[in-house]
JSON list of C-alpha atoms and ligand atoms in Angstrom, two decimals:
[
{"chain": "A", "resi": 7, "resn": "MET", "atom": "CA", "xyz": [12.57, 21.11, -3.43]},
{"chain": "A", "resi": 8, "resn": "GLY", "atom": "CA", "xyz": [9.57, 18.78, -3.28]},
{"chain": "A", "resi": 9, "resn": "ILE", "atom": "CA", "xyz": [8.13, 16.73, -6.15]},
{"chain": "A", "resi": 10, "resn": "VAL", "atom": "CA", "xyz": [6.76, 18.94, -8.91]},
{"chain": "A", "resi": 11, "resn": "LYS", "atom": "CA", "xyz": [2.97, 18.81, -8.91]},
{"chain": "A", "resi": 12, "resn": "SER", "atom": "CA", "xyz": [0.62, 18.81, -11.89]},
{"chain": "A", "resi": 13, "resn": "ALA", "atom": "CA", "xyz": [-2.37, 21.10, -12.04]},
{"chain": "A", "resi": 14, "resn": "LEU", "atom": "CA", "xyz": [-5.47, 21.96, -14.02]},
{"chain": "A", "resi": 15, "resn": "VAL", "atom": "CA", "xyz": [-6.93, 25.46, -13.97]},
{"chain": "A", "resi": 16, "resn": "LEU", "atom": "CA", "xyz": [-10.56, 26.51, -14.33]},
{"chain": "A", "resi": 17, "resn": "LEU", "atom": "CA", "xyz": [-10.80, 29.95, -15.89]},
{"chain": "A", "resi": 18, "resn": "GLY", "atom": "CA", "xyz": [-13.92, 32.01, -16.57]},
{"chain": "A", "resi": 19, "resn": "PRO", "atom": "CA", "xyz": [-15.86, 35.08, -15.49]},
{"chain": "A", "resi": 20, "resn": "PRO", "atom": "CA", "xyz": [-17.76, 35.18, -12.20]},
{"chain": "A", "resi": 21, "resn": "GLY", "atom": "CA", "xyz": [-20.89, 33.07, -12.56]},
{"chain": "A", "resi": 22, "resn": "SER", "atom": "CA", "xyz": [-19.44, 30.83, -15.26]},
{"chain": "A", "resi": 23, "resn": "GLY", "atom": "CA", "xyz": [-19.79, 27.81, -12.97]},
{"chain": "A", "resi": 24, "resn": "LYS", "atom": "CA", "xyz": [-16.14, 27.38, -11.94]},
{"chain": "A", "resi": 25, "resn": "GLY", "atom": "CA", "xyz": [-16.94, 26.44, -8.35]},
{"chain": "A", "resi": 26, "resn": "THR", "atom": "CA", "xyz": [-19.78, 24.06, -9.16]},
{"chain": "A", "resi": 27, "resn": "GLN", "atom": "CA", "xyz": [-17.86, 22.30, -11.91]},
{"chain": "A", "resi": 28, "resn": "ALA", "atom": "CA", "xyz": [-14.63, 22.18, -9.89]},
{"chain": "A", "resi": 29, "resn": "MET", "atom": "CA", "xyz": [-16.32, 20.45, -6.95]},
{"chain": "A", "resi": 30, "resn": "GLN", "atom": "CA", "xyz": [-17.76, 17.78, -9.23]},
{"chain": "A", "resi": 31, "resn": "LEU", "atom": "CA", "xyz": [-14.63, 17.34, -11.32]},
{"chain": "A", "resi": 32, "resn": "ALA", "atom": "CA", "xyz": [-12.47, 17.01, -8.22]},
{"chain": "A", "resi": 33, "resn": "ARG", "atom": "CA", "xyz": [-14.77, 14.32, -6.84]},
{"chain": "A", "resi": 34, "resn": "VAL", "atom": "CA", "xyz": [-15.05, 12.30, -10.05]},
{"chain": "A", "resi": 35, "resn": "MET", "atom": "CA", "xyz": [-11.41, 12.57, -11.11]},
{"chain": "A", "resi": 36, "resn": "GLY", "atom": "CA", "xyz": [-9.85, 12.51, -7.64]},
{"chain": "A", "resi": 37, "resn": "LEU", "atom": "CA", "xyz": [-8.28, 15.96, -7.90]},
{"chain": "A", "resi": 38, "resn": "VAL", "atom": "CA", "xyz": [-7.44, 18.36, -5.07]},
{"chain": "A", "resi": 39, "resn": "HIS", "atom": "CA", "xyz": [-9.83, 21.30, -5.38]},
{"chain": "A", "resi": 40, "resn": "ILE", "atom": "CA", "xyz": [-8.23, 24.64, -4.49]},
{"chain": "A", "resi": 41, "resn": "SER", "atom": "CA", "xyz": [-10.62, 27.61, -4.50]},
{"chain": "A", "resi": 42, "resn": "THR", "atom": "CA", "xyz": [-9.09, 30.92, -3.44]},
{"chain": "A", "resi": 43, "resn": "GLY", "atom": "CA", "xyz": [-12.59, 32.43, -3.13]},
{"chain": "A", "resi": 44, "resn": "ASP", "atom": "CA", "xyz": [-13.66, 29.71, -0.66]},
{"chain": "A", "resi": 45, "resn": "MET", "atom": "CA", "xyz": [-10.40, 30.03, 1.28]},
{"chain": "A", "resi": 46, "resn": "LEU", "atom": "CA", "xyz": [-10.76, 33.81, 1.51]},
{"chain": "A", "resi": 47, "resn": "ARG", "atom": "CA", "xyz": [-14.41, 33.60, 2.61]},
{"chain": "A", "resi": 48, "resn": "GLU", "atom": "CA", "xyz": [-13.42, 31.08, 5.29]},
{"chain": "A", "resi": 49, "resn": "ALA", "atom": "CA", "xyz": [-10.57, 33.31, 6.53]},
{"chain": "A", "resi": 50, "resn": "ILE", "atom": "CA", "xyz": [-12.98, 36.27, 6.66]},
{"chain": "A", "resi": 51, "resn": "LYS", "atom": "CA", "xyz": [-15.55, 34.21, 8.58]},
{"chain": "A", "resi": 52, "resn": "GLN", "atom": "CA", "xyz": [-12.91, 33.09, 11.07]},
{"chain": "A", "resi": 53, "resn": "GLY", "atom": "CA", "xyz": [-11.61, 36.66, 11.42]},
{"chain": "A", "resi": 54, "resn": "THR", "atom": "CA", "xyz": [-7.97, 35.65, 10.86]},
{"chain": "A", "resi": 55, "resn": "PRO", "atom": "CA", "xyz": [-5.40, 38.43, 10.14]},
{"chain": "A", "resi": 56, "resn": "LEU", "atom": "CA", "xyz": [-5.41, 37.35, 6.49]},
{"chain": "A", "resi": 57, "resn": "GLY", "atom": "CA", "xyz": [-9.23, 37.46, 6.45]},
{"chain": "A", "resi": 58, "resn": "LEU", "atom": "CA", "xyz": [-9.20, 40.98, 7.88]},
{"chain": "A", "resi": 59, "resn": "LYS", "atom": "CA", "xyz": [-6.84, 42.11, 5.12]},
{"chain": "A", "resi": 60, "resn": "ALA", "atom": "CA", "xyz": [-9.03, 40.50, 2.42]},
{"chain": "A", "resi": 61, "resn": "LYS", "atom": "CA", "xyz": [-12.52, 41.55, 3.55]},
{"chain": "A", "resi": 62, "resn": "SER", "atom": "CA", "xyz": [-12.92, 44.99, 1.99]},
{"chain": "A", "resi": 63, "resn": "PHE", "atom": "CA", "xyz": [-11.65, 43.73, -1.38]},
{"chain": "A", "resi": 64, "resn": "VAL", "atom": "CA", "xyz": [-13.97, 40.73, -1.49]},
{"chain": "A", "resi": 65, "resn": "ASP", "atom": "CA", "xyz": [-16.97, 42.83, -0.36]},
{"chain": "A", "resi": 66, "resn": "SER", "atom": "CA", "xyz": [-16.41, 45.36, -3.11]},
{"chain": "A", "resi": 67, "resn": "GLY", "atom": "CA", "xyz": [-15.66, 42.85, -5.90]},
{"chain": "A", "resi": 68, "resn": "LYS", "atom": "CA", "xyz": [-12.00, 43.86, -6.29]},
{"chain": "A", "resi": 69, "resn": "LEU", "atom": "CA", "xyz": [-9.04, 41.49, -6.37]},
{"chain": "A", "resi": 70, "resn": "VAL", "atom": "CA", "xyz": [-7.39, 40.80, -3.03]},
{"chain": "A", "resi": 71, "resn": "PRO", "atom": "CA", "xyz": [-3.69, 41.88, -3.23]},
{"chain": "A", "resi": 72, "resn": "ASP", "atom": "CA", "xyz": [-1.45, 39.25, -4.80]},
{"chain": "A", "resi": 73, "resn": "GLU", "atom": "CA", "xyz": [0.77, 38.81, -1.75]},
{"chain": "A", "resi": 74, "resn": "VAL", "atom": "CA", "xyz": [-2.23, 37.77, 0.37]},
{"chain": "A", "resi": 75, "resn": "VAL", "atom": "CA", "xyz": [-3.56, 35.25, -2.15]},
{"chain": "A", "resi": 76, "resn": "ILE", "atom": "CA", "xyz": [-0.13, 33.92, -3.01]},
{"chain": "A", "resi": 77, "resn": "GLU", "atom": "CA", "xyz": [0.56, 33.20, 0.66]},
{"chain": "A", "resi": 78, "resn": "LEU", "atom": "CA", "xyz": [-2.63, 31.10, 0.75]},
{"chain": "A", "resi": 79, "resn": "ILE", "atom": "CA", "xyz": [-1.78, 29.24, -2.43]},
{"chain": "A", "resi": 80, "resn": "ARG", "atom": "CA", "xyz": [1.82, 28.43, -1.53]},
{"chain": "A", "resi": 81, "resn": "ASP", "atom": "CA", "xyz": [0.73, 27.03, 1.80]},
{"chain": "A", "resi": 82, "resn": "LYS", "atom": "CA", "xyz": [-2.13, 24.96, 0.38]},
{"chain": "A", "resi": 83, "resn": "ALA", "atom": "CA", "xyz": [-0.16, 23.64, -2.63]},
{"chain": "A", "resi": 84, "resn": "SER", "atom": "CA", "xyz": [2.74, 22.53, -0.46]},
{"chain": "A", "resi": 85, "resn": "LYS", "atom": "CA", "xyz": [0.43, 20.57, 1.84]},
{"chain": "A", "resi": 86, "resn": "SER", "atom": "CA", "xyz": [-1.58, 18.87, -0.94]},
{"chain": "A", "resi": 87, "resn": "ASN", "atom": "CA", "xyz": [-0.78, 15.61, -2.69]},
{"chain": "A", "resi": 88, "resn": "GLY", "atom": "CA", "xyz": [-2.01, 14.63, -6.15]},
{"chain": "A", "resi": 89, "resn": "THR", "atom": "CA", "xyz": [-3.10, 16.68, -9.14]},
{"chain": "A", "resi": 90, "resn": "LEU", "atom": "CA", "xyz": [-4.39, 20.10, -8.13]},
{"chain": "A", "resi": 91, "resn": "LEU", "atom": "CA", "xyz": [-7.46, 21.77, -9.60]},
{"chain": "A", "resi": 92, "resn": "PHE", "atom": "CA", "xyz": [-7.37, 25.56, -9.28]},
{"chain": "A", "resi": 93, "resn": "ASP", "atom": "CA", "xyz": [-10.68, 27.42, -9.23]},
{"chain": "A", "resi": 94, "resn": "GLY", "atom": "CA", "xyz": [-10.49, 31.23, -9.16]},
{"chain": "A", "resi": 95, "resn": "PHE", "atom": "CA", "xyz": [-6.69, 31.28, -9.30]},
{"chain": "A", "resi": 96, "resn": "PRO", "atom": "CA", "xyz": [-4.82, 32.71, -11.15]},
{"chain": "A", "resi": 97, "resn": "ARG", "atom": "CA", "xyz": [-6.80, 35.94, -11.63]},
{"chain": "A", "resi": 98, "resn": "ASN", "atom": "CA", "xyz": [-4.03, 38.04, -13.24]},
{"chain": "A", "resi": 99, "resn": "LEU", "atom": "CA", "xyz": [-0.68, 37.62, -15.00]},
{"chain": "A", "resi": 100, "resn": "ALA", "atom": "CA", "xyz": [1.44, 37.97, -11.86]},
{"chain": "A", "resi": 101, "resn": "GLN", "atom": "CA", "xyz": [-0.48, 35.10, -10.25]},
{"chain": "A", "resi": 102, "resn": "ALA", "atom": "CA", "xyz": [-0.20, 32.99, -13.43]},
{"chain": "A", "resi": 103, "resn": "LYS", "atom": "CA", "xyz": [3.58, 33.44, -13.42]},
{"chain": "A", "resi": 104, "resn": "LEU", "atom": "CA", "xyz": [3.76, 32.48, -9.76]},
{"chain": "A", "resi": 105, "resn": "LEU", "atom": "CA", "xyz": [1.71, 29.37, -10.49]},
{"chain": "A", "resi": 106, "resn": "ASP", "atom": "CA", "xyz": [4.18, 28.38, -13.21]},
{"chain": "A", "resi": 107, "resn": "GLU", "atom": "CA", "xyz": [6.92, 28.45, -10.56]},
{"chain": "A", "resi": 108, "resn": "ILE", "atom": "CA", "xyz": [5.19, 26.09, -8.16]},
{"chain": "A", "resi": 109, "resn": "VAL", "atom": "CA", "xyz": [3.34, 23.56, -10.38]},
{"chain": "A", "resi": 110, "resn": "VAL", "atom": "CA", "xyz": [3.22, 22.24, -13.95]},
{"chain": "A", "resi": 111, "resn": "VAL", "atom": "CA", "xyz": [-0.03, 23.44, -15.53]},
{"chain": "A", "resi": 112, "resn": "LYS", "atom": "CA", "xyz": [-1.32, 20.68, -17.80]},
{"chain": "A", "resi": 113, "resn": "GLY", "atom": "CA", "xyz": [-4.49, 22.32, -19.08]},
{"chain": "A", "resi": 114, "resn": "VAL", "atom": "CA", "xyz": [-6.66, 25.40, -18.62]},
{"chain": "A", "resi": 115, "resn": "ILE", "atom": "CA", "xyz": [-10.41, 24.99, -18.97]},
{"chain": "A", "resi": 116, "resn": "ASN", "atom": "CA", "xyz": [-11.89, 28.30, -20.12]},
{"chain": "A", "resi": 117, "resn": "LEU", "atom": "CA", "xyz": [-15.64, 28.50, -19.47]},
{"chain": "A", "resi": 118, "resn": "ASN", "atom": "CA", "xyz": [-17.40, 30.77, -21.94]},
{"chain": "A", "resi": 119, "resn": "ILE", "atom": "CA", "xyz": [-20.68, 32.39, -20.99]},
{"chain": "A", "resi": 120, "resn": "SER", "atom": "CA", "xyz": [-22.63, 35.54, -21.94]},
{"chain": "A", "resi": 121, "resn": "GLU", "atom": "CA", "xyz": [-23.04, 38.46, -19.56]},
{"chain": "A", "resi": 122, "resn": "LYS", "atom": "CA", "xyz": [-26.82, 38.08, -19.59]},
{"chain": "A", "resi": 123, "resn": "VAL", "atom": "CA", "xyz": [-26.55, 34.52, -18.26]},
{"chain": "A", "resi": 124, "resn": "ILE", "atom": "CA", "xyz": [-23.93, 35.60, -15.67]},
{"chain": "A", "resi": 125, "resn": "LEU", "atom": "CA", "xyz": [-26.23, 38.25, -14.18]},
{"chain": "A", "resi": 126, "resn": "SER", "atom": "CA", "xyz": [-29.16, 35.88, -14.07]},
{"chain": "A", "resi": 127, "resn": "ARG", "atom": "CA", "xyz": [-27.08, 33.11, -12.45]},
{"chain": "A", "resi": 128, "resn": "LEU", "atom": "CA", "xyz": [-25.40, 35.24, -9.81]},
{"chain": "A", "resi": 129, "resn": "THR", "atom": "CA", "xyz": [-28.42, 37.19, -8.61]},
{"chain": "A", "resi": 130, "resn": "LYS", "atom": "CA", "xyz": [-30.28, 33.87, -8.14]},
{"chain": "A", "resi": 131, "resn": "ARG", "atom": "CA", "xyz": [-27.40, 32.00, -6.50]},
{"chain": "A", "resi": 132, "resn": "ARG", "atom": "CA", "xyz": [-27.82, 30.74, -2.94]},
{"chain": "A", "resi": 133, "resn": "THR", "atom": "CA", "xyz": [-25.10, 28.95, -0.94]},
{"chain": "A", "resi": 134, "resn": "CYS", "atom": "CA", "xyz": [-25.34, 26.66, 2.10]},
{"chain": "A", "resi": 135, "resn": "LYS", "atom": "CA", "xyz": [-23.71, 28.15, 5.20]},
{"chain": "A", "resi": 136, "resn": "GLN", "atom": "CA", "xyz": [-22.85, 24.72, 6.49]},
{"chain": "A", "resi": 137, "resn": "CYS", "atom": "CA", "xyz": [-21.59, 22.57, 3.58]},
{"chain": "A", "resi": 138, "resn": "GLY", "atom": "CA", "xyz": [-21.03, 25.13, 0.79]},
{"chain": "A", "resi": 139, "resn": "ALA", "atom": "CA", "xyz": [-23.49, 23.49, -1.65]},
{"chain": "A", "resi": 140, "resn": "VAL", "atom": "CA", "xyz": [-24.58, 25.94, -4.34]},
{"chain": "A", "resi": 141, "resn": "TYR", "atom": "CA", "xyz": [-28.15, 26.34, -5.68]},
{"chain": "A", "resi": 142, "resn": "ASN", "atom": "CA", "xyz": [-29.85, 28.52, -8.26]},
{"chain": "A", "resi": 143, "resn": "LEU", "atom": "CA", "xyz": [-33.38, 29.59, -7.46]},
{"chain": "A", "resi": 144, "resn": "GLU", "atom": "CA", "xyz": [-34.41, 29.05, -11.07]},
{"chain": "A", "resi": 145, "resn": "THR", "atom": "CA", "xyz": [-32.31, 26.29, -12.62]},
{"chain": "A", "resi": 146, "resn": "ASN", "atom": "CA", "xyz": [-31.24, 24.24, -9.60]},
{"chain": "A", "resi": 147, "resn": "PRO", "atom": "CA", "xyz": [-33.61, 25.18, -6.76]},
{"chain": "A", "resi": 148, "resn": "PRO", "atom": "CA", "xyz": [-33.53, 23.68, -3.27]},
{"chain": "A", "resi": 149, "resn": "SER", "atom": "CA", "xyz": [-36.76, 21.89, -2.27]},
{"chain": "A", "resi": 150, "resn": "THR", "atom": "CA", "xyz": [-37.42, 24.48, 0.44]},
{"chain": "A", "resi": 151, "resn": "THR", "atom": "CA", "xyz": [-36.35, 28.07, -0.21]},
{"chain": "A", "resi": 152, "resn": "CYS", "atom": "CA", "xyz": [-34.00, 28.60, 2.70]},
{"chain": "A", "resi": 153, "resn": "ARG", "atom": "CA", "xyz": [-32.60, 25.13, 3.61]},
{"chain": "A", "resi": 154, "resn": "CYS", "atom": "CA", "xyz": [-29.95, 22.94, 1.99]},
{"chain": "A", "resi": 155, "resn": "ASP", "atom": "CA", "xyz": [-31.24, 19.61, 0.58]},
{"chain": "A", "resi": 156, "resn": "LYS", "atom": "CA", "xyz": [-27.94, 17.89, 1.41]},
{"chain": "A", "resi": 157, "resn": "CYS", "atom": "CA", "xyz": [-27.37, 18.88, 5.04]},
{"chain": "A", "resi": 158, "resn": "GLY", "atom": "CA", "xyz": [-30.32, 21.06, 6.13]},
{"chain": "A", "resi": 159, "resn": "GLY", "atom": "CA", "xyz": [-28.00, 24.06, 6.60]},
{"chain": "A", "resi": 160, "resn": "GLU", "atom": "CA", "xyz": [-29.25, 27.61, 6.13]},
{"chain": "A", "resi": 161, "resn": "LEU", "atom": "CA", "xyz": [-28.97, 29.08, 2.61]},
{"chain": "A", "resi": 162, "resn": "PHE", "atom": "CA", "xyz": [-27.68, 32.61, 2.11]},
{"chain": "A", "resi": 163, "resn": "GLN", "atom": "CA", "xyz": [-26.89, 35.01, -0.69]},
{"chain": "A", "resi": 164, "resn": "ARG", "atom": "CA", "xyz": [-23.19, 35.90, -0.98]},
{"chain": "A", "resi": 165, "resn": "SER", "atom": "CA", "xyz": [-22.66, 39.55, -0.07]},
{"chain": "A", "resi": 166, "resn": "ASP", "atom": "CA", "xyz": [-20.77, 40.06, -3.36]},
{"chain": "A", "resi": 167, "resn": "ASP", "atom": "CA", "xyz": [-23.70, 38.73, -5.42]},
{"chain": "A", "resi": 168, "resn": "SER", "atom": "CA", "xyz": [-25.56, 42.07, -5.43]},
{"chain": "A", "resi": 169, "resn": "GLU", "atom": "CA", "xyz": [-25.99, 43.57, -8.89]},
{"chain": "A", "resi": 170, "resn": "GLU", "atom": "CA", "xyz": [-23.64, 46.48, -8.12]},
{"chain": "A", "resi": 171, "resn": "VAL", "atom": "CA", "xyz": [-20.80, 44.25, -6.92]},
{"chain": "A", "resi": 172, "resn": "ILE", "atom": "CA", "xyz": [-21.35, 41.78, -9.77]},
{"chain": "A", "resi": 173, "resn": "ARG", "atom": "CA", "xyz": [-20.75, 44.63, -12.25]},
{"chain": "A", "resi": 174, "resn": "GLU", "atom": "CA", "xyz": [-17.51, 45.50, -10.43]},
{"chain": "A", "resi": 175, "resn": "ARG", "atom": "CA", "xyz": [-16.40, 41.85, -10.49]},
{"chain": "A", "resi": 176, "resn": "LEU", "atom": "CA", "xyz": [-17.07, 41.66, -14.23]},
{"chain": "A", "resi": 177, "resn": "GLU", "atom": "CA", "xyz": [-15.01, 44.80, -14.77]},
{"chain": "A", "resi": 178, "resn": "THR", "atom": "CA", "xyz": [-12.18, 43.29, -12.72]},
{"chain": "A", "resi": 179, "resn": "TYR", "atom": "CA", "xyz": [-12.44, 40.10, -14.76]},
{"chain": "A", "resi": 180, "resn": "ARG", "atom": "CA", "xyz": [-12.20, 42.01, -18.06]},
{"chain": "A", "resi": 181, "resn": "ASN", "atom": "CA", "xyz": [-9.21, 44.10, -16.99]},
{"chain": "A", "resi": 182, "resn": "ALA", "atom": "CA", "xyz": [-7.13, 41.68, -14.94]},
{"chain": "A", "resi": 183, "resn": "THR", "atom": "CA", "xyz": [-8.17, 38.11, -15.76]},
{"chain": "A", "resi": 184, "resn": "MET", "atom": "CA", "xyz": [-9.06, 38.09, -19.47]},
{"chain": "A", "resi": 185, "resn": "PRO", "atom": "CA", "xyz": [-5.41, 38.57, -20.55]},
{"chain": "A", "resi": 186, "resn": "LEU", "atom": "CA", "xyz": [-4.80, 35.08, -19.15]},
{"chain": "A", "resi": 187, "resn": "ILE", "atom": "CA", "xyz": [-6.78, 33.60, -22.04]},
{"chain": "A", "resi": 188, "resn": "ASP", "atom": "CA", "xyz": [-4.11, 34.83, -24.40]},
{"chain": "A", "resi": 189, "resn": "TYR", "atom": "CA", "xyz": [-1.31, 33.82, -22.01]},
{"chain": "A", "resi": 190, "resn": "TYR", "atom": "CA", "xyz": [-2.48, 30.20, -21.86]},
{"chain": "A", "resi": 191, "resn": "GLN", "atom": "CA", "xyz": [-3.48, 30.08, -25.54]},
{"chain": "A", "resi": 192, "resn": "LYS", "atom": "CA", "xyz": [0.10, 30.93, -26.49]},
{"chain": "A", "resi": 193, "resn": "LYS", "atom": "CA", "xyz": [1.35, 28.11, -24.29]},
{"chain": "A", "resi": 194, "resn": "GLY", "atom": "CA", "xyz": [-1.04, 25.70, -26.07]},
{"chain": "A", "resi": 195, "resn": "LEU", "atom": "CA", "xyz": [-2.87, 24.95, -22.82]},
{"chain": "A", "resi": 196, "resn": "LEU", "atom": "CA", "xyz": [-6.25, 26.60, -23.37]},
{"chain": "A", "resi": 197, "resn": "ILE", "atom": "CA", "xyz": [-9.35, 24.41, -23.68]},
{"chain": "A", "resi": 198, "resn": "ASP", "atom": "CA", "xyz": [-12.44, 26.44, -24.57]},
{"chain": "A", "resi": 199, "resn": "ILE", "atom": "CA", "xyz": [-15.69, 25.06, -23.18]},
{"chain": "A", "resi": 200, "resn": "ASP", "atom": "CA", "xyz": [-19.23, 26.34, -23.72]},
{"chain": "A", "resi": 201, "resn": "GLY", "atom": "CA", "xyz": [-20.32, 27.15, -20.15]},
{"chain": "A", "resi": 202, "resn": "GLU", "atom": "CA", "xyz": [-24.02, 27.62, -20.95]},
{"chain": "A", "resi": 203, "resn": "GLY", "atom": "CA", "xyz": [-26.54, 24.84, -20.44]},
{"chain": "A", "resi": 204, "resn": "SER", "atom": "CA", "xyz": [-27.27, 22.58, -17.49]},
{"chain": "A", "resi": 205, "resn": "ILE", "atom": "CA", "xyz": [-24.65, 21.68, -14.86]},
{"chain": "A", "resi": 206, "resn": "GLU", "atom": "CA", "xyz": [-24.58, 18.13, -16.24]},
{"chain": "A", "resi": 207, "resn": "GLU", "atom": "CA", "xyz": [-24.16, 19.23, -19.86]},
{"chain": "A", "resi": 208, "resn": "VAL", "atom": "CA", "xyz": [-21.25, 21.51, -19.03]},
{"chain": "A", "resi": 209, "resn": "PHE", "atom": "CA", "xyz": [-19.69, 18.84, -16.83]},
{"chain": "A", "resi": 210, "resn": "GLU", "atom": "CA", "xyz": [-19.76, 16.28, -19.65]},
{"chain": "A", "resi": 211, "resn": "ARG", "atom": "CA", "xyz": [-18.07, 18.76, -21.99]},
{"chain": "A", "resi": 212, "resn": "ILE", "atom": "CA", "xyz": [-15.32, 19.38, -19.46]},
{"chain": "A", "resi": 213, "resn": "ARG", "atom": "CA", "xyz": [-14.87, 15.72, -18.65]},
{"chain": "A", "resi": 214, "resn": "ASN", "atom": "CA", "xyz": [-14.53, 14.76, -22.30]},
{"chain": "A", "resi": 215, "resn": "ALA", "atom": "CA", "xyz": [-12.03, 17.55, -22.85]},
{"chain": "A", "resi": 216, "resn": "VAL", "atom": "CA", "xyz": [-9.76, 16.70, -19.92]},
{"chain": "A", "resi": 217, "resn": "SER", "atom": "CA", "xyz": [-10.03, 12.92, -19.91]},
{"chain": "A", "resi": 218, "resn": "GLY", "atom": "CA", "xyz": [-6.73, 12.48, -21.75]},
{"chain": "A", "resi": 219, "resn": "ILE", "atom": "CA", "xyz": [-4.78, 15.11, -19.86]},
{"chain": "A", "resi": 220, "resn": "GLN", "atom": "CA", "xyz": [-3.64, 14.34, -16.29]},
{"chain": "B", "resi": 30, "resn": "AMP", "atom": "P1", "xyz": [-14.81, 33.73, -6.25]},
{"chain": "B", "resi": 30, "resn": "AMP", "atom": "O1", "xyz": [-15.43, 32.91, -5.17]},
{"chain": "B", "resi": 30, "resn": "AMP", "atom": "O2", "xyz": [-13.76, 33.00, -7.03]},
{"chain": "B", "resi": 30, "resn": "AMP", "atom": "O3", "xyz": [-15.83, 34.40, -7.14]},
{"chain": "B", "resi": 30, "resn": "AMP", "atom": "O4", "xyz": [-14.02, 34.92, -5.50]},
{"chain": "B", "resi": 30, "resn": "AMP", "atom": "C1", "xyz": [-14.70, 35.85, -4.69]},
{"chain": "B", "resi": 30, "resn": "AMP", "atom": "C2", "xyz": [-13.80, 37.05, -4.41]},
{"chain": "B", "resi": 30, "resn": "AMP", "atom": "O5", "xyz": [-12.61, 36.62, -3.73]},
{"chain": "B", "resi": 30, "resn": "AMP", "atom": "C3", "xyz": [-13.29, 37.79, -5.65]},
{"chain": "B", "resi": 30, "resn": "AMP", "atom": "O6", "xyz": [-14.23, 38.74, -6.14]},
{"chain": "B", "resi": 30, "resn": "AMP", "atom": "C4", "xyz": [-12.03, 38.46, -5.09]},
{"chain": "B", "resi": 30, "resn": "AMP", "atom": "O7", "xyz": [-12.35, 39.58, -4.29]},
{"chain": "B", "resi": 30, "resn": "AMP", "atom": "C5", "xyz": [-11.47, 37.37, -4.17]},
{"chain": "B", "resi": 30, "resn": "AMP", "atom": "N1", "xyz": [-10.57, 36.44, -4.88]},
{"chain": "B", "resi": 30, "resn": "AMP", "atom": "C6", "xyz": [-10.78, 35.12, -5.15]},
{"chain": "B", "resi": 30, "resn": "AMP", "atom": "N2", "xyz": [-9.73, 34.58, -5.78]},
{"chain": "B", "resi": 30, "resn": "AMP", "atom": "C7", "xyz": [-8.82, 35.58, -5.93]},
{"chain": "B", "resi": 30, "resn": "AMP", "atom": "C8", "xyz": [-7.52, 35.67, -6.52]},
{"chain": "B", "resi": 30, "resn": "AMP", "atom": "N3", "xyz": [-6.95, 34.60, -7.12]},
{"chain": "B", "resi": 30, "resn": "AMP", "atom": "N4", "xyz": [-6.87, 36.87, -6.46]},
{"chain": "B", "resi": 30, "resn": "AMP", "atom": "C9", "xyz": [-7.42, 37.94, -5.87]},
{"chain": "B", "resi": 30, "resn": "AMP", "atom": "N5", "xyz": [-8.65, 37.93, -5.31]},
{"chain": "B", "resi": 30, "resn": "AMP", "atom": "C10", "xyz": [-9.34, 36.77, -5.33]}
]
């Protein structure tokens, strides 16, 4: 048995800003950012056996089977040092229970956002192929439409950001992930944060809420 690690979890529907806030929070607070969505997209891009298993689920907005995601998480958590920040994991109760076996969850940041804002954010989201930076064509636009301001990489729209797949992802969130709010509330770990507003405003709310935790 290794040393027990501490972790924070970012919870919220697709489009609530988990990825954007996690990247910033990890940088400012020196946390290890673990995004299952990013890891799965990378595995799919590389065409690994795990990526091949995950592709059809990610493309259709369904959850990738637990055993696939759990394999990724176990491996990553065991290789990482410091406090971990989970983004997009856990997504259902079985994953939450697994997480409780491998780390001590210190706090769960629950980003609240209306469905109207989700749809608007996700259909306008563009991501850099090279460095993963995320833009929004309306609220956080790049200076040129198709290039990343940070590295010049090409911007693309995630294949699961079409309106049809977004609706499927929201349905999956409601059925599988929402019960986690209750799960963490009962454990006294839930921290509700208003996820609407600018990136900076939401970040300040999160930072104030977690400053005493680690
Ligand atoms: P995300 O980048 O977090 O929005 O995740 C994109 C897609 O990856 C999801 O719609 C799922 O298909 C898959 N995915 C990400 N995290 C998980 C997870 N913890 N469990 C199952 N599937 C996941």
